């Protein structure tokens, strides 16, 4: 089975033009079929504030009312996505920028209201991913660049967590490819001590993950990232790696596995 690398780049890299340019150069050197998934960084929040709209975040997830949706769509699917695509074209990667609505690539449902009403936020299942189209695009030598905007099939766009998009796309494509999913951000991996960048945990399995959570070593925004990761591993993704976006070819990183 042919290998596919799905790489999700975090907002901190996107926020810095020099770091993003360096990352895109490194991404261009990744051989074989590949997909890039990206969030929006802090730029959308800055634009919201400039327009007099206060950003609202709960547990790292953005509450998205209609006005906020308009702005994040313009920023994620427009400015950010197209800047990344242009940067990849500069590096001779034939990239194609996509929201979930384009080609019906990712259909979501609006998150049901539970304790918190997140507004126009999408929830995903692997069945909502148009794996056939993504496979066809990869077969043509194109590199899909997917932003954090999906749709519900009834004309409604939805703001959707980019980590979740990456994991869901990875599961959906695992029937066609041996999928390796990379989460790339500003650290070398999952840290044993958040104040020590050299304390990378090189391997985490389900048992050690439970222990690290219980001890409070893994907490906050890292928990949903790892929850999604282990769920993806259980559904056919072959390997998940968490590491520094500017060191994607280095050996220092965290590898997740079931056992």
PDB file of C-alpha atoms in Angstrom:
ATOM      1  CA  UNK A   1       0.000   0.000   0.000  1.00  0.00           C
ATOM      2  CA  UNK A   2       1.382   3.419  -0.999  1.00  0.00           C
ATOM      3  CA  UNK A   3       2.351   5.740   1.834  1.00  0.00           C
ATOM      4  CA  UNK A   4       0.586   9.087   2.321  1.00  0.00           C
ATOM      5  CA  UNK A   5       1.750  11.798   4.688  1.00  0.00           C
ATOM      6  CA  UNK A   6      -0.835  14.169   6.114  1.00  0.00           C
ATOM      7  CA  UNK A   7       0.788  17.133   7.827  1.00  0.00           C
ATOM      8  CA  UNK A   8      -1.132  19.576  10.001  1.00  0.00           C
ATOM      9  CA  UNK A   9       0.653  22.838  10.747  1.00  0.00           C
ATOM     10  CA  UNK A  10      -0.239  24.830  13.857  1.00  0.00           C
ATOM     11  CA  UNK A  11      -1.221  28.464  14.094  1.00  0.00           C
ATOM     12  CA  UNK A  12       1.987  29.680  15.744  1.00  0.00           C
ATOM     13  CA  UNK A  13       3.945  28.879  12.586  1.00  0.00           C
ATOM     14  CA  UNK A  14       1.305  30.498  10.377  1.00  0.00           C
ATOM     15  CA  UNK A  15       1.436  33.689  12.456  1.00  0.00           C
ATOM     16  CA  UNK A  16       5.093  34.279  11.586  1.00  0.00           C
ATOM     17  CA  UNK A  17       5.834  34.888   7.891  1.00  0.00           C
ATOM     18  CA  UNK A  18       9.482  33.796   8.110  1.00  0.00           C
ATOM     19  CA  UNK A  19       8.622  30.578   9.985  1.00  0.00           C
ATOM     20  CA  UNK A  20       5.847  29.771   7.518  1.00  0.00           C
ATOM     21  CA  UNK A  21       8.159  30.295   4.551  1.00  0.00           C
ATOM     22  CA  UNK A  22      10.745  27.987   6.124  1.00  0.00           C
ATOM     23  CA  UNK A  23       8.108  25.362   6.899  1.00  0.00           C
ATOM     24  CA  UNK A  24       6.809  25.408   3.308  1.00  0.00           C
ATOM     25  CA  UNK A  25      10.339  24.850   2.018  1.00  0.00           C
ATOM     26  CA  UNK A  26      10.656  21.809   4.296  1.00  0.00           C
ATOM     27  CA  UNK A  27       7.200  20.542   3.351  1.00  0.00           C
ATOM     28  CA  UNK A  28       8.151  20.773  -0.317  1.00  0.00           C
ATOM     29  CA  UNK A  29      10.989  18.299   0.316  1.00  0.00           C
ATOM     30  CA  UNK A  30       8.648  15.651   1.731  1.00  0.00           C
ATOM     31  CA  UNK A  31       8.575  12.925  -0.901  1.00  0.00           C
ATOM     32  CA  UNK A  32       5.530  11.105  -2.198  1.00  0.00           C
ATOM     33  CA  UNK A  33       1.820  11.937  -1.914  1.00  0.00           C
ATOM     34  CA  UNK A  34       1.048  14.459   0.803  1.00  0.00           C
ATOM     35  CA  UNK A  35      -1.746  16.642   2.151  1.00  0.00           C
ATOM     36  CA  UNK A  36      -1.367  19.820   4.200  1.00  0.00           C
ATOM     37  CA  UNK A  37      -4.028  20.820   6.750  1.00  0.00           C
ATOM     38  CA  UNK A  38      -3.844  24.229   8.419  1.00  0.00           C
ATOM     39  CA  UNK A  39      -5.638  26.359  10.966  1.00  0.00           C
ATOM     40  CA  UNK A  40      -5.737  30.130  10.976  1.00  0.00           C
ATOM     41  CA  UNK A  41      -3.390  31.334  13.682  1.00  0.00           C
ATOM     42  CA  UNK A  42      -4.084  34.540  15.579  1.00  0.00           C
ATOM     43  CA  UNK A  43      -4.800  36.605  12.489  1.00  0.00           C
ATOM     44  CA  UNK A  44      -8.542  35.948  12.532  1.00  0.00           C
ATOM     45  CA  UNK A  45      -8.795  37.080  16.163  1.00  0.00           C
ATOM     46  CA  UNK A  46      -6.835  40.235  15.355  1.00  0.00           C
ATOM     47  CA  UNK A  47      -9.188  40.968  12.449  1.00  0.00           C
ATOM     48  CA  UNK A  48     -12.222  40.391  14.666  1.00  0.00           C
ATOM     49  CA  UNK A  49     -10.902  42.845  17.263  1.00  0.00           C
ATOM     50  CA  UNK A  50     -10.186  45.414  14.553  1.00  0.00           C
ATOM     51  CA  UNK A  51     -13.855  45.157  13.534  1.00  0.00           C
ATOM     52  CA  UNK A  52     -15.056  45.542  17.110  1.00  0.00           C
ATOM     53  CA  UNK A  53     -15.939  41.849  17.618  1.00  0.00           C
ATOM     54  CA  UNK A  54     -14.514  40.224  20.749  1.00  0.00           C
ATOM     55  CA  UNK A  55     -13.154  36.710  20.028  1.00  0.00           C
ATOM     56  CA  UNK A  56     -14.641  34.046  22.306  1.00  0.00           C
ATOM     57  CA  UNK A  57     -12.709  30.864  23.051  1.00  0.00           C
ATOM     58  CA  UNK A  58     -13.692  28.025  25.395  1.00  0.00           C
ATOM     59  CA  UNK A  59     -11.205  25.206  26.015  1.00  0.00           C
ATOM     60  CA  UNK A  60      -9.253  26.380  22.986  1.00  0.00           C
ATOM     61  CA  UNK A  61     -12.303  26.152  20.694  1.00  0.00           C
ATOM     62  CA  UNK A  62     -13.702  29.270  19.061  1.00  0.00           C
ATOM     63  CA  UNK A  63     -17.362  30.147  19.628  1.00  0.00           C
ATOM     64  CA  UNK A  64     -18.507  31.082  16.126  1.00  0.00           C
ATOM     65  CA  UNK A  65     -21.539  33.301  15.665  1.00  0.00           C
ATOM     66  CA  UNK A  66     -22.598  34.480  12.203  1.00  0.00           C
ATOM     67  CA  UNK A  67     -20.341  37.550  12.181  1.00  0.00           C
ATOM     68  CA  UNK A  68     -17.357  35.533  13.397  1.00  0.00           C
ATOM     69  CA  UNK A  69     -17.997  32.869  10.770  1.00  0.00           C
ATOM     70  CA  UNK A  70     -17.818  35.488   8.024  1.00  0.00           C
ATOM     71  CA  UNK A  71     -14.424  36.678   9.251  1.00  0.00           C
ATOM     72  CA  UNK A  72     -12.839  33.274   9.866  1.00  0.00           C
ATOM     73  CA  UNK A  73     -14.041  32.057   6.470  1.00  0.00           C
ATOM     74  CA  UNK A  74     -12.418  35.047   4.772  1.00  0.00           C
ATOM     75  CA  UNK A  75      -9.241  34.563   6.776  1.00  0.00           C
ATOM     76  CA  UNK A  76      -8.863  30.762   6.777  1.00  0.00           C
ATOM     77  CA  UNK A  77     -10.257  29.849   3.352  1.00  0.00           C
ATOM     78  CA  UNK A  78      -9.113  33.077   1.712  1.00  0.00           C
ATOM     79  CA  UNK A  79      -6.023  34.928   2.887  1.00  0.00           C
ATOM     80  CA  UNK A  80      -4.291  32.122   4.788  1.00  0.00           C
ATOM     81  CA  UNK A  81      -5.103  29.258   2.426  1.00  0.00           C
ATOM     82  CA  UNK A  82      -4.133  31.129  -0.710  1.00  0.00           C
ATOM     83  CA  UNK A  83      -0.920  32.488   0.817  1.00  0.00           C
ATOM     84  CA  UNK A  84       0.088  28.913   1.690  1.00  0.00           C
ATOM     85  CA  UNK A  85      -0.805  27.656  -1.792  1.00  0.00           C
ATOM     86  CA  UNK A  86       1.203  30.476  -3.393  1.00  0.00           C
ATOM     87  CA  UNK A  87       4.161  29.665  -1.135  1.00  0.00           C
ATOM     88  CA  UNK A  88       4.026  26.015  -2.138  1.00  0.00           C
ATOM     89  CA  UNK A  89       3.820  26.907  -5.822  1.00  0.00           C
ATOM     90  CA  UNK A  90       6.943  29.020  -5.275  1.00  0.00           C
ATOM     91  CA  UNK A  91       8.582  25.837  -3.970  1.00  0.00           C
ATOM     92  CA  UNK A  92       7.409  23.853  -7.021  1.00  0.00           C
ATOM     93  CA  UNK A  93       4.666  21.963  -5.216  1.00  0.00           C
ATOM     94  CA  UNK A  94       1.505  21.892  -7.332  1.00  0.00           C
ATOM     95  CA  UNK A  95      -0.867  22.686  -4.488  1.00  0.00           C
ATOM     96  CA  UNK A  96      -4.644  23.039  -4.610  1.00  0.00           C
ATOM     97  CA  UNK A  97      -6.334  25.030  -1.844  1.00  0.00           C
ATOM     98  CA  UNK A  98      -9.600  23.621  -0.536  1.00  0.00           C
ATOM     99  CA  UNK A  99     -12.284  24.323   1.998  1.00  0.00           C
ATOM    100  CA  UNK A 100     -14.575  21.460   2.907  1.00  0.00           C
ATOM    101  CA  UNK A 101     -17.184  22.823   0.504  1.00  0.00           C
ATOM    102  CA  UNK A 102     -14.880  22.674  -2.524  1.00  0.00           C
ATOM    103  CA  UNK A 103     -15.569  19.429  -4.353  1.00  0.00           C
ATOM    104  CA  UNK A 104     -17.648  18.410  -1.322  1.00  0.00           C
ATOM    105  CA  UNK A 105     -14.322  17.367   0.216  1.00  0.00           C
ATOM    106  CA  UNK A 106     -15.503  17.493   3.843  1.00  0.00           C
ATOM    107  CA  UNK A 107     -19.132  17.530   4.929  1.00  0.00           C
ATOM    108  CA  UNK A 108     -19.822  18.123   8.609  1.00  0.00           C
ATOM    109  CA  UNK A 109     -22.770  18.571  10.919  1.00  0.00           C
ATOM    110  CA  UNK A 110     -23.304  21.590  13.154  1.00  0.00           C
ATOM    111  CA  UNK A 111     -22.163  20.735  16.660  1.00  0.00           C
ATOM    112  CA  UNK A 112     -25.216  20.045  18.859  1.00  0.00           C
ATOM    113  CA  UNK A 113     -25.689  22.377  21.803  1.00  0.00           C
ATOM    114  CA  UNK A 114     -24.600  20.658  25.001  1.00  0.00           C
ATOM    115  CA  UNK A 115     -23.125  22.587  27.946  1.00  0.00           C
ATOM    116  CA  UNK A 116     -21.897  25.270  25.524  1.00  0.00           C
ATOM    117  CA  UNK A 117     -23.368  26.578  22.286  1.00  0.00           C
ATOM    118  CA  UNK A 118     -20.350  26.841  19.972  1.00  0.00           C
ATOM    119  CA  UNK A 119     -22.439  28.292  17.149  1.00  0.00           C
ATOM    120  CA  UNK A 120     -21.465  27.522  13.568  1.00  0.00           C
ATOM    121  CA  UNK A 121     -18.899  24.853  14.413  1.00  0.00           C
ATOM    122  CA  UNK A 122     -18.618  21.548  12.584  1.00  0.00           C
ATOM    123  CA  UNK A 123     -18.371  17.997  13.865  1.00  0.00           C
ATOM    124  CA  UNK A 124     -16.878  15.337  11.602  1.00  0.00           C
ATOM    125  CA  UNK A 125     -17.020  11.655  10.785  1.00  0.00           C
ATOM    126  CA  UNK A 126     -14.761   9.805   8.308  1.00  0.00           C
ATOM    127  CA  UNK A 127     -17.873   9.146   6.171  1.00  0.00           C
ATOM    128  CA  UNK A 128     -18.109  12.898   5.572  1.00  0.00           C
ATOM    129  CA  UNK A 129     -14.719  12.980   3.836  1.00  0.00           C
ATOM    130  CA  UNK A 130     -14.703  12.635   0.052  1.00  0.00           C
ATOM    131  CA  UNK A 131     -11.837  10.154   0.080  1.00  0.00           C
ATOM    132  CA  UNK A 132     -12.349   9.240  -3.588  1.00  0.00           C
ATOM    133  CA  UNK A 133     -11.820  12.840  -4.719  1.00  0.00           C
ATOM    134  CA  UNK A 134      -8.777  13.353  -2.492  1.00  0.00           C
ATOM    135  CA  UNK A 135      -7.304  10.092  -3.783  1.00  0.00           C
ATOM    136  CA  UNK A 136      -7.929  11.217  -7.362  1.00  0.00           C
ATOM    137  CA  UNK A 137      -6.266  14.588  -6.756  1.00  0.00           C
ATOM    138  CA  UNK A 138      -3.243  12.873  -5.240  1.00  0.00           C
ATOM    139  CA  UNK A 139      -3.153  10.530  -8.231  1.00  0.00           C
ATOM    140  CA  UNK A 140      -2.899  13.580 -10.509  1.00  0.00           C
ATOM    141  CA  UNK A 141       0.163  14.756  -8.600  1.00  0.00           C
ATOM    142  CA  UNK A 142      -1.674  17.558  -6.806  1.00  0.00           C
ATOM    143  CA  UNK A 143      -1.136  18.400  -3.144  1.00  0.00           C
ATOM    144  CA  UNK A 144      -4.408  19.337  -1.395  1.00  0.00           C
ATOM    145  CA  UNK A 145      -4.136  22.174   1.128  1.00  0.00           C
ATOM    146  CA  UNK A 146      -7.176  21.983   3.393  1.00  0.00           C
ATOM    147  CA  UNK A 147      -8.296  24.853   5.636  1.00  0.00           C
ATOM    148  CA  UNK A 148     -10.459  24.743   8.760  1.00  0.00           C
ATOM    149  CA  UNK A 149     -13.785  25.507   7.048  1.00  0.00           C
ATOM    150  CA  UNK A 150     -16.259  22.722   6.191  1.00  0.00           C
ATOM    151  CA  UNK A 151     -19.931  22.691   5.104  1.00  0.00           C
ATOM    152  CA  UNK A 152     -23.113  20.820   5.979  1.00  0.00           C
ATOM    153  CA  UNK A 153     -24.425  20.092   2.471  1.00  0.00           C
ATOM    154  CA  UNK A 154     -27.328  22.519   2.970  1.00  0.00           C
ATOM    155  CA  UNK A 155     -25.499  25.740   2.167  1.00  0.00           C
ATOM    156  CA  UNK A 156     -24.054  26.382   5.621  1.00  0.00           C
ATOM    157  CA  UNK A 157     -20.308  26.809   6.145  1.00  0.00           C
ATOM    158  CA  UNK A 158     -18.899  25.644   9.484  1.00  0.00           C
ATOM    159  CA  UNK A 159     -15.747  26.546  11.398  1.00  0.00           C
ATOM    160  CA  UNK A 160     -14.032  23.236  12.202  1.00  0.00           C
ATOM    161  CA  UNK A 161     -11.011  22.338  14.314  1.00  0.00           C
ATOM    162  CA  UNK A 162      -7.995  21.725  12.052  1.00  0.00           C
ATOM    163  CA  UNK A 163      -6.552  18.978  14.281  1.00  0.00           C
ATOM    164  CA  UNK A 164      -9.829  17.101  13.978  1.00  0.00           C
ATOM    165  CA  UNK A 165      -9.904  17.623  10.207  1.00  0.00           C
ATOM    166  CA  UNK A 166      -6.411  16.159   9.896  1.00  0.00           C
ATOM    167  CA  UNK A 167      -7.275  13.086  11.973  1.00  0.00           C
ATOM    168  CA  UNK A 168     -10.604  12.515  10.199  1.00  0.00           C
ATOM    169  CA  UNK A 169      -9.063  12.823   6.730  1.00  0.00           C
ATOM    170  CA  UNK A 170      -6.305  10.445   7.819  1.00  0.00           C
ATOM    171  CA  UNK A 171      -8.843   7.809   8.876  1.00  0.00           C
ATOM    172  CA  UNK A 172     -10.886   8.235   5.699  1.00  0.00           C
ATOM    173  CA  UNK A 173      -7.842   7.747   3.468  1.00  0.00           C
ATOM    174  CA  UNK A 174      -6.413   4.807   5.423  1.00  0.00           C
ATOM    175  CA  UNK A 175      -8.267   2.365   3.161  1.00  0.00           C
ATOM    176  CA  UNK A 176      -6.350   3.677   0.136  1.00  0.00           C
ATOM    177  CA  UNK A 177      -2.976   4.489   1.717  1.00  0.00           C
ATOM    178  CA  UNK A 178      -0.694   3.672   4.606  1.00  0.00           C
ATOM    179  CA  UNK A 179      -1.292   7.019   6.322  1.00  0.00           C
ATOM    180  CA  UNK A 180       1.281   8.756   8.483  1.00  0.00           C
ATOM    181  CA  UNK A 181      -0.186  11.774  10.284  1.00  0.00           C
ATOM    182  CA  UNK A 182       2.088  14.559  11.497  1.00  0.00           C
ATOM    183  CA  UNK A 183       1.039  17.313  13.897  1.00  0.00           C
ATOM    184  CA  UNK A 184       3.590  20.113  13.523  1.00  0.00           C
ATOM    185  CA  UNK A 185       3.824  23.071  15.874  1.00  0.00           C
ATOM    186  CA  UNK A 186       6.433  25.104  17.821  1.00  0.00           C
ATOM    187  CA  UNK A 187       7.701  22.350  20.146  1.00  0.00           C
ATOM    188  CA  UNK A 188       9.833  19.264  19.452  1.00  0.00           C
ATOM    189  CA  UNK A 189       7.038  16.980  20.658  1.00  0.00           C
ATOM    190  CA  UNK A 190       4.968  16.264  23.753  1.00  0.00           C
ATOM    191  CA  UNK A 191       6.975  17.489  26.743  1.00  0.00           C
ATOM    192  CA  UNK A 192       7.412  15.849  30.128  1.00  0.00           C
ATOM    193  CA  UNK A 193       7.996  19.354  31.535  1.00  0.00           C
ATOM    194  CA  UNK A 194       6.346  22.250  29.687  1.00  0.00           C
ATOM    195  CA  UNK A 195       9.160  24.531  30.891  1.00  0.00           C
ATOM    196  CA  UNK A 196      11.893  22.293  29.458  1.00  0.00           C
ATOM    197  CA  UNK A 197      11.960  22.090  25.665  1.00  0.00           C
ATOM    198  CA  UNK A 198      14.442  19.219  25.890  1.00  0.00           C
ATOM    199  CA  UNK A 199      12.063  16.943  27.821  1.00  0.00           C
ATOM    200  CA  UNK A 200      10.425  15.364  24.764  1.00  0.00           C
ATOM    201  CA  UNK A 201       8.556  12.111  25.429  1.00  0.00           C
ATOM    202  CA  UNK A 202       9.698  10.037  22.464  1.00  0.00           C
ATOM    203  CA  UNK A 203       6.927   7.412  22.593  1.00  0.00           C
ATOM    204  CA  UNK A 204       3.423   7.411  24.071  1.00  0.00           C
ATOM    205  CA  UNK A 205       1.023   4.473  23.976  1.00  0.00           C
ATOM    206  CA  UNK A 206      -2.492   4.196  25.364  1.00  0.00           C
ATOM    207  CA  UNK A 207      -1.332   3.009  28.778  1.00  0.00           C
ATOM    208  CA  UNK A 208       1.318   5.688  29.254  1.00  0.00           C
ATOM    209  CA  UNK A 209      -1.086   8.346  27.929  1.00  0.00           C
ATOM    210  CA  UNK A 210      -3.576   7.510  30.697  1.00  0.00           C
ATOM    211  CA  UNK A 211      -0.782   7.789  33.287  1.00  0.00           C
ATOM    212  CA  UNK A 212       0.466  11.114  31.903  1.00  0.00           C
ATOM    213  CA  UNK A 213      -3.049  12.577  31.985  1.00  0.00           C
ATOM    214  CA  UNK A 214      -3.632  11.344  35.517  1.00  0.00           C
ATOM    215  CA  UNK A 215      -0.386  13.004  36.614  1.00  0.00           C
ATOM    216  CA  UNK A 216      -1.372  16.275  34.915  1.00  0.00           C
ATOM    217  CA  UNK A 217       1.683  16.158  32.655  1.00  0.00           C
ATOM    218  CA  UNK A 218      -0.528  16.122  29.562  1.00  0.00           C
ATOM    219  CA  UNK A 219      -3.290  18.685  29.993  1.00  0.00           C
ATOM    220  CA  UNK A 220      -5.312  21.475  28.393  1.00  0.00           C
ATOM    221  CA  UNK A 221      -5.195  21.717  24.590  1.00  0.00           C
ATOM    222  CA  UNK A 222      -2.908  18.714  24.208  1.00  0.00           C
ATOM    223  CA  UNK A 223      -5.639  16.354  25.472  1.00  0.00           C
ATOM    224  CA  UNK A 224      -8.066  16.735  22.526  1.00  0.00           C
ATOM    225  CA  UNK A 225      -5.099  16.490  20.125  1.00  0.00           C
ATOM    226  CA  UNK A 226      -4.011  13.166  21.631  1.00  0.00           C
ATOM    227  CA  UNK A 227      -7.578  11.893  22.069  1.00  0.00           C
ATOM    228  CA  UNK A 228      -8.126  12.455  18.337  1.00  0.00           C
ATOM    229  CA  UNK A 229      -4.786  10.827  17.594  1.00  0.00           C
ATOM    230  CA  UNK A 230      -5.436   7.601  19.482  1.00  0.00           C
ATOM    231  CA  UNK A 231      -8.916   7.418  18.006  1.00  0.00           C
ATOM    232  CA  UNK A 232      -7.378   7.718  14.523  1.00  0.00           C
ATOM    233  CA  UNK A 233      -4.818   5.004  15.299  1.00  0.00           C
ATOM    234  CA  UNK A 234      -7.605   2.671  16.382  1.00  0.00           C
ATOM    235  CA  UNK A 235      -9.348   3.278  13.027  1.00  0.00           C
ATOM    236  CA  UNK A 236      -6.479   2.399  10.709  1.00  0.00           C
ATOM    237  CA  UNK A 237      -3.969   5.267  10.654  1.00  0.00           C
ATOM    238  CA  UNK A 238      -0.539   3.627  10.674  1.00  0.00           C
ATOM    239  CA  UNK A 239       1.505   6.190  12.602  1.00  0.00           C
ATOM    240  CA  UNK A 240       1.091   9.588  14.274  1.00  0.00           C
ATOM    241  CA  UNK A 241       4.008  11.914  14.963  1.00  0.00           C
ATOM    242  CA  UNK A 242       4.022  15.165  16.953  1.00  0.00           C
ATOM    243  CA  UNK A 243       6.990  17.459  16.474  1.00  0.00           C
ATOM    244  CA  UNK A 244       8.437  20.823  15.530  1.00  0.00           C
ATOM    245  CA  UNK A 245       7.212  22.260  12.243  1.00  0.00           C
ATOM    246  CA  UNK A 246      10.696  23.485  11.364  1.00  0.00           C
ATOM    247  CA  UNK A 247      12.340  20.130  12.133  1.00  0.00           C
ATOM    248  CA  UNK A 248      10.041  17.757  10.274  1.00  0.00           C
ATOM    249  CA  UNK A 249      12.983  15.691   9.033  1.00  0.00           C
ATOM    250  CA  UNK A 250      14.693  15.438  12.438  1.00  0.00           C
ATOM    251  CA  UNK A 251      14.610  12.372  14.655  1.00  0.00           C
ATOM    252  CA  UNK A 252      13.515  14.249  17.804  1.00  0.00           C
ATOM    253  CA  UNK A 253       9.724  13.973  18.047  1.00  0.00           C
ATOM    254  CA  UNK A 254       6.921  12.116  19.824  1.00  0.00           C
ATOM    255  CA  UNK A 255       5.593   8.964  18.184  1.00  0.00           C
ATOM    256  CA  UNK A 256       2.121   7.747  19.203  1.00  0.00           C
ATOM    257  CA  UNK A 257       1.151   4.080  19.062  1.00  0.00           C
ATOM    258  CA  UNK A 258      -1.563   1.886  20.520  1.00  0.00           C
ATOM    259  CA  UNK A 259       0.745  -0.595  22.319  1.00  0.00           C
TER     260      UNK A 259
END
